[in-house]
């Protein structure tokens, strides 16, 4: 190759290299911005089970606000042990739908409703929720049919009302299920007690971690407050079957604010 040809090719190679560097820089900046948004502001989650029905359904795609309770190591992807406790920590309000890391392993994401705050006494008796020795009032609603993996069962629904005036709907198969009668749970300082809204189909704070349950939730395991259902698909939808994105969508649940 002549000297003139080599001289002409050199700027071309340099330009291609600079373009590649700019592309890599753009990708890195985009990833850093996405990471900051995920850690500081919002994080998406997909609901994997029926434990929060009738308020959250399997296949709901929810957005969680990270600033609601402050920040802990669990606010960061993979929960690196960078610090202990919470920064700018704020307590959840009773009735919040919260995402937290399962205390048993510190990795698995769970979503439940915060019922017990530090110092509270919680008990379920005959399917009724008692908070600090007083029954949480509930009003019966019309029942619904639910599909339990191949057969349909009628499920009772109730609207519970907390002392703050906050209300939400729960589901109940009967008053004779395994978790319808519990001991009195006293919530220790720096911990919270959570229940699933689908009371007879939820592994929650009523179940001891020794039995693969949730138990009491340490404050630093809170990830954030569930705010809105952005999108929702039936469990049958598949990313590899594009037609199900439309056929199995549940548009009536899109952009639904959570109570």
Coordinates of C-alpha atoms in Angstrom, one line a residue:
X1 CA 0.0 0.0 0.0
X2 CA 1.3 3.4 -0.9
X3 CA 2.1 6.1 1.6
X4 CA -0.8 8.2 0.2
X5 CA -3.3 5.3 0.6
X6 CA -2.1 4.7 4.2
X7 CA -2.4 8.4 5.0
X8 CA -6.0 8.4 3.6
X9 CA -7.0 5.3 5.6
X10 CA -5.7 6.6 8.9
X11 CA -8.3 9.3 9.4
X12 CA -11.0 6.8 8.5
X13 CA -9.9 4.4 11.2
X14 CA -9.6 7.2 13.7
X15 CA -13.1 8.4 12.9
X16 CA -14.6 4.9 13.3
X17 CA -12.8 4.4 16.6
X18 CA -14.1 7.8 17.9
X19 CA -17.6 6.8 16.9
X20 CA -17.3 3.5 18.7
X21 CA -16.1 5.3 21.8
X22 CA -19.0 7.8 21.7
X23 CA -21.5 4.9 21.4
X24 CA -20.0 3.1 24.4
X25 CA -20.1 6.4 26.4
X26 CA -23.7 6.9 25.5
X27 CA -24.6 3.4 26.6
X28 CA -22.7 3.8 29.9
X29 CA -24.4 7.2 30.6
X30 CA -27.8 5.7 29.8
X31 CA -27.2 2.8 32.2
X32 CA -26.0 5.1 34.9
X33 CA -29.1 7.3 34.6
X34 CA -31.3 4.2 34.7
X35 CA -29.5 3.0 37.8
X36 CA -29.9 6.3 39.6
X37 CA -33.6 6.4 38.7
X38 CA -34.1 2.9 39.9
X39 CA -32.2 3.4 43.2
X40 CA -33.5 6.9 44.0
X41 CA -37.0 7.3 42.5
X42 CA -38.9 4.3 41.0
X43 CA -38.6 0.6 40.5
X44 CA -40.9 -1.7 38.5
X45 CA -42.1 -5.1 39.9
X46 CA -44.2 -7.8 38.4
X47 CA -46.7 -9.5 40.8
X48 CA -45.9 -13.3 40.7
X49 CA -48.8 -14.7 42.8
X50 CA -52.4 -14.3 44.0
X51 CA -51.5 -13.4 47.6
X52 CA -52.7 -9.8 47.2
X53 CA -56.0 -10.4 45.4
X54 CA -58.3 -8.7 44.9
X55 CA -56.1 -5.6 44.8
X56 CA -53.1 -7.0 43.0
X57 CA -53.3 -9.8 40.5
X58 CA -50.7 -12.1 39.1
X59 CA -49.3 -10.4 36.0
X60 CA -49.8 -6.8 37.3
X61 CA -46.8 -4.6 36.6
X62 CA -46.5 -2.1 39.4
X63 CA -44.3 0.9 40.1
X64 CA -42.8 1.3 43.6
X65 CA -41.6 4.7 44.9
X66 CA -38.1 4.3 46.5
X67 CA -38.1 7.6 48.5
X68 CA -41.3 6.8 50.5
X69 CA -39.4 5.0 53.2
X70 CA -35.8 6.2 52.6
X71 CA -33.0 4.1 51.4
X72 CA -31.2 1.0 52.7
X73 CA -28.7 -1.4 51.0
X74 CA -31.8 -3.2 49.6
X75 CA -32.6 -0.1 47.6
X76 CA -29.6 -0.9 45.4
X77 CA -29.6 -3.9 43.0
X78 CA -28.2 -7.1 44.5
X79 CA -28.3 -5.5 48.0
X80 CA -24.6 -4.9 48.4
X81 CA -23.5 -4.5 52.1
X82 CA -22.4 -0.9 51.7
X83 CA -24.1 0.5 54.9
X84 CA -26.4 -0.5 57.7
X85 CA -29.9 0.9 58.5
X86 CA -31.7 3.5 56.4
X87 CA -30.8 6.9 55.0
X88 CA -33.6 9.5 55.2
X89 CA -35.7 6.7 56.7
X90 CA -39.4 7.2 57.1
X91 CA -41.9 4.8 58.7
X92 CA -44.6 3.2 56.6
X93 CA -48.2 4.1 57.3
X94 CA -50.5 1.4 58.4
X95 CA -52.3 0.0 55.4
X96 CA -49.5 0.8 52.9
X97 CA -48.8 -1.8 50.2
X98 CA -45.1 -2.3 50.5
X99 CA -42.4 -4.2 48.7
X100 CA -39.7 -5.7 50.9
X101 CA -36.9 -8.3 50.8
X102 CA -37.8 -11.6 52.4
X103 CA -36.0 -11.6 55.8
X104 CA -35.3 -15.3 55.4
X105 CA -32.8 -14.8 52.5
X106 CA -32.6 -11.0 52.0
X107 CA -33.0 -11.4 48.3
X108 CA -36.5 -12.4 47.3
X109 CA -39.0 -9.6 46.7
X110 CA -42.3 -9.8 48.5
X111 CA -45.3 -7.5 48.4
X112 CA -47.8 -7.3 51.3
X113 CA -49.9 -4.8 53.2
X114 CA -48.3 -3.3 56.3
X115 CA -50.7 -3.9 59.2
X116 CA -48.5 -3.8 62.3
X117 CA -46.2 -1.0 63.4
X118 CA -43.5 -1.3 66.2
X119 CA -45.2 -2.1 69.5
X120 CA -48.5 -3.2 68.0
X121 CA -50.3 -6.4 69.0
X122 CA -51.7 -8.4 66.1
X123 CA -53.9 -11.5 66.2
X124 CA -56.3 -13.3 63.8
X125 CA -59.2 -15.0 65.5
X126 CA -61.8 -16.9 63.5
X127 CA -60.6 -15.0 60.4
X128 CA -61.1 -11.7 62.0
X129 CA -58.2 -9.3 62.4
X130 CA -57.5 -7.8 65.8
X131 CA -55.2 -4.8 66.2
X132 CA -54.1 -3.9 69.7
X133 CA -56.9 -6.1 71.1
X134 CA -59.6 -4.4 69.0
X135 CA -61.2 -6.0 66.0
X136 CA -60.6 -4.1 62.8
X137 CA -64.1 -3.4 61.5
X138 CA -65.1 -5.0 58.2
X139 CA -68.1 -4.9 56.0
X140 CA -69.1 -7.8 53.9
X141 CA -69.3 -7.3 50.1
X142 CA -70.6 -9.5 47.3
X143 CA -68.6 -12.7 46.8
X144 CA -66.7 -13.5 43.7
X145 CA -65.7 -16.7 41.9
X146 CA -62.0 -17.4 41.6
X147 CA -60.1 -19.9 39.5
X148 CA -57.9 -22.1 41.7
X149 CA -55.8 -23.9 39.2
X150 CA -58.6 -25.8 37.4
X151 CA -61.6 -25.4 39.6
X152 CA -63.7 -22.4 40.5
X153 CA -64.5 -21.5 44.1
X154 CA -66.6 -18.8 45.6
X155 CA -64.6 -16.4 47.7
X156 CA -66.0 -14.0 50.3
X157 CA -64.9 -10.3 50.1
X158 CA -64.8 -7.8 52.9
X159 CA -63.9 -4.1 53.2
X160 CA -61.6 -3.6 56.2
X161 CA -61.4 -0.1 57.8
X162 CA -58.4 1.0 59.9
X163 CA -58.7 3.7 62.6
X164 CA -57.2 6.2 60.2
X165 CA -60.2 5.8 58.0
X166 CA -58.2 3.9 55.3
X167 CA -60.1 1.1 53.6
X168 CA -59.1 -1.8 51.4
X169 CA -60.8 -5.1 50.3
X170 CA -59.7 -8.5 51.4
X171 CA -60.6 -12.0 50.3
X172 CA -61.4 -15.0 52.5
X173 CA -62.2 -18.6 51.7
X174 CA -63.6 -19.4 55.1
X175 CA -63.0 -19.0 58.8
X176 CA -61.5 -22.5 59.2
X177 CA -58.3 -22.2 57.2
X178 CA -54.8 -22.7 58.6
X179 CA -54.0 -19.1 59.3
X180 CA -57.5 -18.0 60.6
X181 CA -56.5 -18.5 64.2
X182 CA -53.1 -17.3 65.4
X183 CA -51.1 -16.4 68.4
X184 CA -50.8 -12.8 69.5
X185 CA -47.8 -11.2 67.6
X186 CA -46.1 -8.3 69.3
X187 CA -44.2 -6.2 66.7
X188 CA -40.6 -5.4 68.0
X189 CA -39.0 -2.1 67.6
X190 CA -37.6 -1.5 64.1
X191 CA -39.8 -4.1 62.6
X192 CA -43.2 -4.3 60.8
X193 CA -46.0 -6.9 60.4
X194 CA -47.5 -7.5 57.0
X195 CA -50.5 -9.5 55.7
X196 CA -51.6 -10.5 52.2
X197 CA -55.1 -9.2 51.2
X198 CA -55.9 -12.7 50.0
X199 CA -55.9 -13.9 53.7
X200 CA -56.3 -17.6 53.1
X201 CA -53.8 -17.7 50.3
X202 CA -50.8 -15.7 51.6
X203 CA -47.5 -16.6 53.2
X204 CA -46.9 -13.5 55.3
X205 CA -45.9 -12.3 58.8
X206 CA -48.3 -14.9 60.4
X207 CA -45.9 -17.6 59.2
X208 CA -42.5 -18.0 61.0
X209 CA -39.4 -17.9 58.9
X210 CA -38.5 -21.4 60.3
X211 CA -41.5 -22.6 58.3
X212 CA -40.4 -20.7 55.2
X213 CA -42.6 -17.7 56.1
X214 CA -42.1 -14.0 56.4
X215 CA -42.2 -13.3 60.1
X216 CA -41.4 -9.8 61.3
X217 CA -39.9 -7.4 58.6
X218 CA -36.8 -5.4 59.6
X219 CA -37.1 -1.8 58.7
X220 CA -34.0 -1.9 56.5
X221 CA -35.6 -4.7 54.4
X222 CA -38.3 -2.3 53.0
X223 CA -37.7 -1.5 49.4
X224 CA -40.5 0.9 48.7
X225 CA -44.2 1.7 48.6
X226 CA -46.3 0.3 45.7
X227 CA -48.0 3.3 44.1
X228 CA -49.7 2.3 40.8
X229 CA -50.5 -0.6 38.5
X230 CA -49.0 0.6 35.2
X231 CA -49.9 -2.4 33.1
X232 CA -51.4 -5.9 33.5
X233 CA -51.5 -9.2 31.6
X234 CA -53.1 -12.5 32.4
X235 CA -50.6 -15.2 33.5
X236 CA -51.0 -16.9 30.1
X237 CA -49.4 -14.0 28.3
X238 CA -45.9 -14.7 27.0
X239 CA -43.1 -12.4 25.7
X240 CA -42.4 -15.0 23.0
X241 CA -46.1 -14.9 21.7
X242 CA -46.7 -11.3 20.6
X243 CA -50.4 -11.8 20.0
X244 CA -50.9 -12.5 23.7
X245 CA -49.7 -9.0 24.5
X246 CA -53.1 -7.8 23.2
X247 CA -55.3 -10.9 23.7
X248 CA -54.2 -11.4 27.4
X249 CA -54.0 -7.7 28.4
X250 CA -56.2 -6.4 31.2
X251 CA -56.6 -2.7 30.2
X252 CA -59.1 -2.1 33.0
X253 CA -56.2 -2.4 35.4
X254 CA -53.9 0.0 33.5
X255 CA -52.8 3.1 35.5
X256 CA -54.8 2.0 38.6
X257 CA -53.7 3.9 41.7
X258 CA -53.2 1.5 44.7
X259 CA -54.9 2.2 48.0

